[in-house]
């Protein structure tokens, strides 16, 4: 039996992008790959009537999260940690300085070419 690949896993923060529960966010509690469904914390709350048992001596009505099709959820980027944010800013500044250096080098080359072309034209005249 082959394993079905999904774009989300248990513990991911997701947002519902379609259906009655649209725009609600939550953490994935369970992924059911065979049915291509996920159960999200606090989304699609259903009421289940339970019988008296040893686990629930009173029985009654309990609220549970219901499954949502996996195509109706989108993964939200987790908030970055300080270390990750620091690394990202360091990388961005390094890239910006490299780009600025490249631009400065191009500007430095262009005026010298213009000066040489000006001197050549004056000499030829």
mmCIF file of N, CA and C in Angstrom:
data_model
loop_
_atom_site.group_PDB
_atom_site.id
_atom_site.type_symbol
_atom_site.label_atom_id
_atom_site.label_comp_id
_atom_site.label_asym_id
_atom_site.label_seq_id
_atom_site.Cartn_x
_atom_site.Cartn_y
_atom_site.Cartn_z
ATOM 1 N N UNK A 1 0.846 -1.180 0.000
ATOM 2 C CA UNK A 1 0.000 0.000 0.000
ATOM 3 C C UNK A 1 0.888 1.239 0.000
ATOM 4 N N UNK A 2 0.688 2.107 -0.981
ATOM 5 C CA UNK A 2 1.531 3.286 -1.102
ATOM 6 C C UNK A 2 1.045 4.400 -0.179
ATOM 7 N N UNK A 3 1.992 5.214 0.227
ATOM 8 C CA UNK A 3 1.701 6.326 1.128
ATOM 9 C C UNK A 3 1.261 7.529 0.302
ATOM 10 N N UNK A 4 0.188 8.186 0.725
ATOM 11 C CA UNK A 4 -0.313 9.357 0.019
ATOM 12 C C UNK A 4 0.376 10.592 0.583
ATOM 13 N N UNK A 5 0.969 11.405 -0.298
ATOM 14 C CA UNK A 5 1.699 12.595 0.120
ATOM 15 C C UNK A 5 0.725 13.760 0.286
ATOM 16 N N UNK A 6 0.894 14.504 1.380
ATOM 17 C CA UNK A 6 0.050 15.665 1.632
ATOM 18 C C UNK A 6 0.924 16.901 1.820
ATOM 19 N N UNK A 7 0.338 18.082 1.636
ATOM 20 C CA UNK A 7 1.089 19.326 1.776
ATOM 21 C C UNK A 7 1.108 19.839 3.209
ATOM 22 N N UNK A 8 0.367 19.180 4.099
ATOM 23 C CA UNK A 8 0.346 19.574 5.508
ATOM 24 C C UNK A 8 0.571 18.349 6.382
ATOM 25 N N UNK A 9 0.977 18.593 7.624
ATOM 26 C CA UNK A 9 1.169 17.495 8.561
ATOM 27 C C UNK A 9 0.638 17.907 9.929
ATOM 28 N N UNK A 10 0.570 16.988 10.833
ATOM 29 C CA UNK A 10 0.066 17.239 12.173
ATOM 30 C C UNK A 10 0.909 18.309 12.857
ATOM 31 N N UNK A 11 0.225 19.294 13.452
ATOM 32 C CA UNK A 11 0.925 20.366 14.150
ATOM 33 C C UNK A 11 1.105 21.629 13.332
ATOM 34 N N UNK A 12 0.854 21.596 12.021
ATOM 35 C CA UNK A 12 0.993 22.780 11.169
ATOM 36 C C UNK A 12 -0.141 23.767 11.431
ATOM 37 N N UNK A 13 0.158 25.058 11.281
ATOM 38 C CA UNK A 13 -0.868 26.100 11.341
ATOM 39 C C UNK A 13 -1.442 26.254 9.939
ATOM 40 N N UNK A 14 -2.777 26.179 9.825
ATOM 41 C CA UNK A 14 -3.410 26.274 8.514
ATOM 42 C C UNK A 14 -4.578 27.250 8.559
ATOM 43 N N UNK A 15 -4.994 27.694 7.364
ATOM 44 C CA UNK A 15 -6.187 28.516 7.213
ATOM 45 C C UNK A 15 -7.103 27.784 6.243
ATOM 46 N N UNK A 16 -8.410 27.828 6.518
ATOM 47 C CA UNK A 16 -9.390 27.191 5.645
ATOM 48 C C UNK A 16 -9.692 28.175 4.519
ATOM 49 N N UNK A 17 -9.554 27.724 3.268
ATOM 50 C CA UNK A 17 -9.700 28.615 2.120
ATOM 51 C C UNK A 17 -11.000 28.411 1.352
ATOM 52 N N UNK A 18 -11.797 27.396 1.731
ATOM 53 C CA UNK A 18 -13.054 27.153 1.025
ATOM 54 C C UNK A 18 -14.046 26.466 1.955
ATOM 55 N N UNK A 19 -15.320 26.626 1.641
ATOM 56 C CA UNK A 19 -16.363 25.961 2.410
ATOM 57 C C UNK A 19 -16.983 26.861 3.465
ATOM 58 N N UNK A 20 -17.822 26.268 4.306
ATOM 59 C CA UNK A 20 -18.526 27.027 5.345
ATOM 60 C C UNK A 20 -17.586 27.599 6.389
ATOM 61 N N UNK A 21 -16.462 26.991 6.600
ATOM 62 C CA UNK A 21 -15.513 27.409 7.631
ATOM 63 C C UNK A 21 -14.409 28.306 7.067
ATOM 64 N N UNK A 22 -14.659 28.941 5.936
ATOM 65 C CA UNK A 22 -13.655 29.762 5.253
ATOM 66 C C UNK A 22 -13.107 30.856 6.171
ATOM 67 N N UNK A 23 -11.818 31.122 6.074
ATOM 68 C CA UNK A 23 -11.041 32.129 6.822
ATOM 69 C C UNK A 23 -10.743 31.744 8.270
ATOM 70 N N UNK A 24 -11.183 30.596 8.733
ATOM 71 C CA UNK A 24 -10.845 30.177 10.095
ATOM 72 C C UNK A 24 -9.455 29.556 10.088
ATOM 73 N N UNK A 25 -8.716 29.774 11.169
ATOM 74 C CA UNK A 25 -7.371 29.224 11.279
ATOM 75 C C UNK A 25 -7.293 28.299 12.476
ATOM 76 N N UNK A 26 -6.305 27.420 12.460
ATOM 77 C CA UNK A 26 -6.106 26.513 13.575
ATOM 78 C C UNK A 26 -4.942 25.582 13.326
ATOM 79 N N UNK A 27 -4.688 24.745 14.324
ATOM 80 C CA UNK A 27 -3.598 23.782 14.262
ATOM 81 C C UNK A 27 -4.164 22.421 13.874
ATOM 82 N N UNK A 28 -3.455 21.714 13.016
ATOM 83 C CA UNK A 28 -3.924 20.396 12.578
ATOM 84 C C UNK A 28 -3.722 19.390 13.705
ATOM 85 N N UNK A 29 -4.819 18.729 14.071
ATOM 86 C CA UNK A 29 -4.762 17.709 15.109
ATOM 87 C C UNK A 29 -4.490 16.328 14.526
ATOM 88 N N UNK A 30 -5.063 16.079 13.342
ATOM 89 C CA UNK A 30 -4.934 14.757 12.732
ATOM 90 C C UNK A 30 -5.043 14.869 11.217
ATOM 91 N N UNK A 31 -4.278 14.058 10.513
ATOM 92 C CA UNK A 31 -4.364 13.961 9.055
ATOM 93 C C UNK A 31 -4.844 12.554 8.720
ATOM 94 N N UNK A 32 -5.876 12.468 7.881
ATOM 95 C CA UNK A 32 -6.409 11.174 7.444
ATOM 96 C C UNK A 32 -6.109 11.052 5.955
ATOM 97 N N UNK A 33 -4.930 10.487 5.595
ATOM 98 C CA UNK A 33 -4.523 10.476 4.189
ATOM 99 C C UNK A 33 -5.393 9.600 3.289
ATOM 100 N N UNK A 34 -5.961 8.516 3.821
ATOM 101 C CA UNK A 34 -6.784 7.636 2.990
ATOM 102 C C UNK A 34 -8.021 8.350 2.465
ATOM 103 N N UNK A 35 -8.611 9.197 3.292
ATOM 104 C CA UNK A 35 -9.803 9.943 2.892
ATOM 105 C C UNK A 35 -9.473 11.352 2.430
ATOM 106 N N UNK A 36 -8.185 11.727 2.471
ATOM 107 C CA UNK A 36 -7.705 13.056 2.118
ATOM 108 C C UNK A 36 -8.424 14.128 2.938
ATOM 109 N N UNK A 37 -8.426 13.929 4.257
ATOM 110 C CA UNK A 37 -9.078 14.852 5.160
ATOM 111 C C UNK A 37 -8.147 15.228 6.302
ATOM 112 N N UNK A 38 -8.431 16.375 6.919
ATOM 113 C CA UNK A 38 -7.690 16.817 8.096
ATOM 114 C C UNK A 38 -8.685 17.257 9.163
ATOM 115 N N UNK A 39 -8.272 17.152 10.417
ATOM 116 C CA UNK A 39 -9.058 17.647 11.531
ATOM 117 C C UNK A 39 -8.289 18.812 12.127
ATOM 118 N N UNK A 40 -8.943 19.983 12.179
ATOM 119 C CA UNK A 40 -8.301 21.214 12.629
ATOM 120 C C UNK A 40 -8.922 21.649 13.947
ATOM 121 N N UNK A 41 -8.078 22.083 14.854
ATOM 122 C CA UNK A 41 -8.500 22.496 16.183
ATOM 123 C C UNK A 41 -9.462 23.690 16.122
ATOM 124 N N UNK A 42 -10.685 23.518 16.648
ATOM 125 C CA UNK A 42 -11.660 24.593 16.728
ATOM 126 C C UNK A 42 -12.417 24.893 15.449
ATOM 127 N N UNK A 43 -12.245 24.078 14.412
ATOM 128 C CA UNK A 43 -12.912 24.307 13.131
ATOM 129 C C UNK A 43 -13.870 23.145 12.854
ATOM 130 N N UNK A 44 -15.041 23.473 12.327
ATOM 131 C CA UNK A 44 -16.121 22.517 12.014
ATOM 132 C C UNK A 44 -16.503 21.699 13.246
ATOM 133 N N UNK A 45 -16.942 22.401 14.263
ATOM 134 C CA UNK A 45 -17.362 21.748 15.503
ATOM 135 C C UNK A 45 -18.709 21.055 15.271
ATOM 136 N N UNK A 46 -18.757 19.746 15.573
ATOM 137 C CA UNK A 46 -19.982 18.973 15.422
ATOM 138 C C UNK A 46 -20.398 18.447 16.788
ATOM 139 N N UNK A 47 -21.691 18.236 16.961
ATOM 140 C CA UNK A 47 -22.207 17.719 18.225
ATOM 141 C C UNK A 47 -22.484 16.235 18.060
ATOM 142 N N UNK A 48 -21.959 15.455 19.002
ATOM 143 C CA UNK A 48 -22.118 14.003 18.950
ATOM 144 C C UNK A 48 -22.875 13.549 20.202
ATOM 145 N N UNK A 49 -23.899 12.772 19.999
ATOM 146 C CA UNK A 49 -24.674 12.249 21.117
ATOM 147 C C UNK A 49 -24.034 10.941 21.569
ATOM 148 N N UNK A 50 -23.688 10.867 22.857
ATOM 149 C CA UNK A 50 -23.017 9.676 23.375
ATOM 150 C C UNK A 50 -23.908 8.943 24.367
ATOM 151 N N UNK A 51 -23.741 7.663 24.383
ATOM 152 C CA UNK A 51 -24.464 6.802 25.283
ATOM 153 C C UNK A 51 -23.743 6.730 26.620
ATOM 154 N N UNK A 52 -24.421 6.301 27.657
ATOM 155 C CA UNK A 52 -23.768 6.098 28.942
ATOM 156 C C UNK A 52 -22.786 4.938 28.816
ATOM 157 N N UNK A 53 -21.595 5.153 29.388
ATOM 158 C CA UNK A 53 -20.590 4.091 29.379
ATOM 159 C C UNK A 53 -19.693 4.276 30.594
ATOM 160 N N UNK A 54 -18.710 3.410 30.721
ATOM 161 C CA UNK A 54 -17.771 3.546 31.840
ATOM 162 C C UNK A 54 -16.930 4.818 31.681
ATOM 163 N N UNK A 55 -16.588 5.151 30.454
ATOM 164 C CA UNK A 55 -15.809 6.362 30.198
ATOM 165 C C UNK A 55 -16.634 7.624 30.467
ATOM 166 N N UNK A 56 -17.892 7.594 30.052
ATOM 167 C CA UNK A 56 -18.805 8.732 30.236
ATOM 168 C C UNK A 56 -20.060 8.240 30.959
ATOM 169 N N UNK A 57 -20.027 8.262 32.271
ATOM 170 C CA UNK A 57 -21.164 7.716 33.022
ATOM 171 C C UNK A 57 -22.454 8.526 32.835
ATOM 172 N N UNK A 58 -22.337 9.795 32.451
ATOM 173 C CA UNK A 58 -23.536 10.613 32.246
ATOM 174 C C UNK A 58 -24.050 10.552 30.820
ATOM 175 N N UNK A 59 -23.196 10.194 29.886
ATOM 176 C CA UNK A 59 -23.581 10.241 28.483
ATOM 177 C C UNK A 59 -23.717 11.689 28.063
ATOM 178 N N UNK A 60 -24.641 12.008 27.157
ATOM 179 C CA UNK A 60 -24.908 13.389 26.789
ATOM 180 C C UNK A 60 -24.376 13.778 25.420
ATOM 181 N N UNK A 61 -24.275 15.087 25.250
ATOM 182 C CA UNK A 61 -23.852 15.648 23.964
ATOM 183 C C UNK A 61 -22.461 16.244 24.139
ATOM 184 N N UNK A 62 -21.540 15.840 23.270
ATOM 185 C CA UNK A 62 -20.180 16.386 23.301
ATOM 186 C C UNK A 62 -19.887 17.062 21.961
ATOM 187 N N UNK A 63 -18.997 18.054 21.989
ATOM 188 C CA UNK A 63 -18.608 18.743 20.763
ATOM 189 C C UNK A 63 -17.224 18.283 20.337
ATOM 190 N N UNK A 64 -17.106 17.912 19.074
ATOM 191 C CA UNK A 64 -15.840 17.452 18.505
ATOM 192 C C UNK A 64 -15.556 18.214 17.221
ATOM 193 N N UNK A 65 -14.276 18.226 16.822
ATOM 194 C CA UNK A 65 -13.924 18.793 15.531
ATOM 195 C C UNK A 65 -14.240 17.777 14.441
ATOM 196 N N UNK A 66 -14.800 18.253 13.348
ATOM 197 C CA UNK A 66 -15.104 17.387 12.221
ATOM 198 C C UNK A 66 -14.026 17.494 11.155
ATOM 199 N N UNK A 67 -13.962 16.510 10.253
ATOM 200 C CA UNK A 67 -12.935 16.539 9.201
ATOM 201 C C UNK A 67 -13.273 17.529 8.079
ATOM 202 N N UNK A 68 -12.221 18.055 7.464
ATOM 203 C CA UNK A 68 -12.330 18.954 6.310
ATOM 204 C C UNK A 68 -11.437 18.381 5.213
ATOM 205 N N UNK A 69 -11.859 18.508 3.964
ATOM 206 C CA UNK A 69 -11.039 17.994 2.864
ATOM 207 C C UNK A 69 -9.718 18.757 2.808
ATOM 208 N N UNK A 70 -8.672 18.012 2.522
ATOM 209 C CA UNK A 70 -7.310 18.566 2.578
ATOM 210 C C UNK A 70 -7.079 19.665 1.547
ATOM 211 N N UNK A 71 -7.843 19.658 0.458
ATOM 212 C CA UNK A 71 -7.665 20.698 -0.568
ATOM 213 C C UNK A 71 -8.252 22.040 -0.137
ATOM 214 N N UNK A 72 -9.030 22.050 0.933
ATOM 215 C CA UNK A 72 -9.651 23.286 1.406
ATOM 216 C C UNK A 72 -8.827 24.001 2.463
ATOM 217 N N UNK A 73 -7.617 23.516 2.726
ATOM 218 C CA UNK A 73 -6.765 24.170 3.716
ATOM 219 C C UNK A 73 -5.453 24.597 3.077
ATOM 220 N N UNK A 74 -4.887 25.676 3.624
ATOM 221 C CA UNK A 74 -3.620 26.214 3.129
ATOM 222 C C UNK A 74 -2.702 26.409 4.322
ATOM 223 N N UNK A 75 -1.476 25.985 4.190
ATOM 224 C CA UNK A 75 -0.507 26.102 5.263
ATOM 225 C C UNK A 75 -0.110 27.561 5.462
ATOM 226 N N UNK A 76 -0.059 27.985 6.729
ATOM 227 C CA UNK A 76 0.381 29.343 7.069
ATOM 228 C C UNK A 76 1.821 29.240 7.530
ATOM 229 N N UNK A 77 2.655 30.189 7.087
ATOM 230 C CA UNK A 77 4.036 30.200 7.547
ATOM 231 C C UNK A 77 4.055 30.457 9.035
ATOM 232 N N UNK A 78 4.801 29.628 9.741
ATOM 233 C CA UNK A 78 4.911 29.782 11.189
ATOM 234 C C UNK A 78 5.691 31.049 11.499
ATOM 235 N N UNK A 79 5.389 31.698 12.616
ATOM 236 C CA UNK A 79 6.170 32.885 12.976
ATOM 237 C C UNK A 79 7.635 32.512 13.144
ATOM 238 N N UNK A 80 8.509 33.354 12.614
ATOM 239 C CA UNK A 80 9.929 33.033 12.640
ATOM 240 C C UNK A 80 10.506 33.246 14.029
ATOM 241 N N UNK A 81 11.484 32.443 14.350
ATOM 242 C CA UNK A 81 12.170 32.603 15.626
ATOM 243 C C UNK A 81 13.194 33.714 15.493
ATOM 244 N N UNK A 82 13.753 34.154 16.614
ATOM 245 C CA UNK A 82 14.742 35.227 16.579
ATOM 246 C C UNK A 82 15.945 34.833 15.730
ATOM 247 N N UNK A 83 16.385 33.584 15.889
ATOM 248 C CA UNK A 83 17.571 33.126 15.160
ATOM 249 C C UNK A 83 17.307 33.128 13.655
ATOM 250 N N UNK A 84 16.131 32.629 13.262
ATOM 251 C CA UNK A 84 15.790 32.586 11.846
ATOM 252 C C UNK A 84 15.631 33.994 11.278
ATOM 253 N N UNK A 85 15.024 34.880 12.052
ATOM 254 C CA UNK A 85 14.841 36.258 11.598
ATOM 255 C C UNK A 85 16.186 36.957 11.446
ATOM 256 N N UNK A 86 17.088 36.717 12.396
ATOM 257 C CA UNK A 86 18.414 37.324 12.342
ATOM 258 C C UNK A 86 19.170 36.839 11.113
ATOM 259 N N UNK A 87 19.047 35.532 10.836
ATOM 260 C CA UNK A 87 19.725 34.954 9.685
ATOM 261 C C UNK A 87 19.160 35.539 8.388
ATOM 262 N N UNK A 88 17.839 35.709 8.332
ATOM 263 C CA UNK A 88 17.200 36.259 7.130
ATOM 264 C C UNK A 88 17.626 37.701 6.893
ATOM 265 N N UNK A 89 17.688 38.504 7.949
ATOM 266 C CA UNK A 89 18.099 39.903 7.773
ATOM 267 C C UNK A 89 19.566 39.996 7.393
ATOM 268 N N UNK A 90 20.392 39.122 7.973
ATOM 269 C CA UNK A 90 21.813 39.113 7.642
ATOM 270 C C UNK A 90 22.001 38.772 6.162
ATOM 271 N N UNK A 91 21.236 37.795 5.691
ATOM 272 C CA UNK A 91 21.320 37.378 4.295
ATOM 273 C C UNK A 91 20.845 38.507 3.374
ATOM 274 N N UNK A 92 19.777 39.197 3.778
ATOM 275 C CA UNK A 92 19.237 40.291 2.964
ATOM 276 C C UNK A 92 20.230 41.448 2.881
ATOM 277 N N UNK A 93 20.872 41.786 4.000
ATOM 278 C CA UNK A 93 21.838 42.888 3.977
ATOM 279 C C UNK A 93 23.065 42.521 3.154
ATOM 280 N N UNK A 94 23.482 41.264 3.255
ATOM 281 C CA UNK A 94 24.635 40.813 2.474
ATOM 282 C C UNK A 94 24.325 40.905 0.982
ATOM 283 N N UNK A 95 23.104 40.513 0.611
ATOM 284 C CA UNK A 95 22.687 40.558 -0.785
ATOM 285 C C UNK A 95 22.602 42.007 -1.265
ATOM 286 N N UNK A 96 22.078 42.890 -0.408
ATOM 287 C CA UNK A 96 21.945 44.308 -0.775
ATOM 288 C C UNK A 96 23.318 44.955 -0.962
ATOM 289 N N UNK A 97 24.265 44.648 -0.082
ATOM 290 C CA UNK A 97 25.599 45.234 -0.214
ATOM 291 C C UNK A 97 26.298 44.713 -1.457
ATOM 292 N N UNK A 98 26.088 43.444 -1.748
ATOM 293 C CA UNK A 98 26.688 42.851 -2.946
ATOM 294 C C UNK A 98 26.129 43.529 -4.198
ATOM 295 N N UNK A 99 24.803 43.772 -4.182
ATOM 296 C CA UNK A 99 24.157 44.425 -5.313
ATOM 297 C C UNK A 99 24.655 45.864 -5.460
ATOM 298 N N UNK A 100 24.776 46.560 -4.331
ATOM 299 C CA UNK A 100 25.254 47.946 -4.346
ATOM 300 C C UNK A 100 26.691 48.016 -4.858
ATOM 301 N N UNK A 101 27.510 47.064 -4.457
ATOM 302 C CA UNK A 101 28.894 47.020 -4.905
ATOM 303 C C UNK A 101 28.956 46.795 -6.413
ATOM 304 N N UNK A 102 28.093 45.918 -6.901
ATOM 305 C CA UNK A 102 28.048 45.636 -8.325
ATOM 306 C C UNK A 102 27.642 46.878 -9.115
ATOM 307 N N UNK A 103 26.622 47.599 -8.602
ATOM 308 C CA UNK A 103 26.169 48.821 -9.271
ATOM 309 C C UNK A 103 27.268 49.872 -9.267
ATOM 310 N N UNK A 104 27.957 49.999 -8.140
ATOM 311 C CA UNK A 104 29.044 50.985 -8.036
ATOM 312 C C UNK A 104 30.165 50.642 -9.013
ATOM 313 N N UNK A 105 30.447 49.359 -9.167
ATOM 314 C CA UNK A 105 31.492 48.936 -10.096
ATOM 315 C C UNK A 105 31.090 49.264 -11.537
ATOM 316 N N UNK A 106 29.821 49.063 -11.874
ATOM 317 C CA UNK A 106 29.344 49.383 -13.217
ATOM 318 C C UNK A 106 29.436 50.885 -13.477
ATOM 319 N N UNK A 107 29.042 51.689 -12.462
ATOM 320 C CA UNK A 107 29.108 53.143 -12.614
ATOM 321 C C UNK A 107 30.547 53.605 -12.764
ATOM 322 N N UNK A 108 31.459 52.970 -12.053
ATOM 323 C CA UNK A 108 32.863 53.342 -12.124
ATOM 324 C C UNK A 108 33.439 53.021 -13.505
ATOM 325 N N UNK A 109 32.980 51.943 -14.115
ATOM 326 C CA UNK A 109 33.476 51.549 -15.428
ATOM 327 C C UNK A 109 32.914 52.457 -16.510
ATOM 328 N N UNK A 110 31.659 52.828 -16.457
ATOM 329 C CA UNK A 110 31.026 53.629 -17.494
ATOM 330 C C UNK A 110 31.658 55.011 -17.674
ATOM 331 N N UNK A 111 31.895 55.778 -16.605
ATOM 332 C CA UNK A 111 32.506 57.098 -16.816
ATOM 333 C C UNK A 111 33.894 57.007 -17.451
ATOM 334 N N UNK A 112 34.671 56.005 -17.126
ATOM 335 C CA UNK A 112 35.997 55.888 -17.726
ATOM 336 C C UNK A 112 35.886 55.596 -19.206
ATOM 337 N N UNK A 113 34.887 54.807 -19.597
ATOM 338 C CA UNK A 113 34.689 54.540 -21.013
ATOM 339 C C UNK A 113 34.283 55.818 -21.741
ATOM 340 N N UNK A 114 33.440 56.619 -21.116
ATOM 341 C CA UNK A 114 32.998 57.865 -21.734
ATOM 342 C C UNK A 114 34.162 58.837 -21.882
ATOM 343 N N UNK A 115 35.025 58.895 -20.887
ATOM 344 C CA UNK A 115 36.166 59.799 -20.931
ATOM 345 C C UNK A 115 37.099 59.392 -22.054
ATOM 346 N N UNK A 116 37.368 58.095 -22.191
ATOM 347 C CA UNK A 116 38.259 57.643 -23.252
ATOM 348 C C UNK A 116 37.648 57.902 -24.626
ATOM 349 N N UNK A 117 36.336 57.738 -24.734
ATOM 350 C CA UNK A 117 35.709 57.994 -26.028
ATOM 351 C C UNK A 117 35.732 59.484 -26.350
ATOM 352 N N UNK A 118 35.631 60.358 -25.353
ATOM 353 C CA UNK A 118 35.707 61.795 -25.571
ATOM 354 C C UNK A 118 37.096 62.203 -26.028
ATOM 355 N N UNK A 119 38.118 61.646 -25.443
ATOM 356 C CA UNK A 119 39.485 61.992 -25.811
ATOM 357 C C UNK A 119 39.812 61.505 -27.208
ATOM 358 N N UNK A 120 39.272 60.331 -27.544
ATOM 359 C CA UNK A 120 39.522 59.808 -28.894
ATOM 360 C C UNK A 120 38.892 60.708 -29.948
ATOM 361 N N UNK A 121 37.683 61.185 -29.695
ATOM 362 C CA UNK A 121 37.000 62.027 -30.673
ATOM 363 C C UNK A 121 37.692 63.385 -30.797
ATOM 364 N N UNK A 122 38.220 63.910 -29.714
ATOM 365 C CA UNK A 122 38.927 65.193 -29.796
ATOM 366 C C UNK A 122 40.254 65.048 -30.516
ATOM 367 N N UNK A 123 40.903 63.901 -30.342
ATOM 368 C CA UNK A 123 42.172 63.673 -31.005
ATOM 369 C C UNK A 123 41.978 63.502 -32.507
ATOM 370 N N UNK A 124 40.912 62.845 -32.936
ATOM 371 C CA UNK A 124 40.628 62.600 -34.333
ATOM 372 C C UNK A 124 40.212 63.878 -35.045
ATOM 373 N N UNK A 125 39.672 64.847 -34.378
ATOM 374 C CA UNK A 125 39.176 66.063 -35.024
ATOM 375 C C UNK A 125 40.232 67.019 -35.414
#
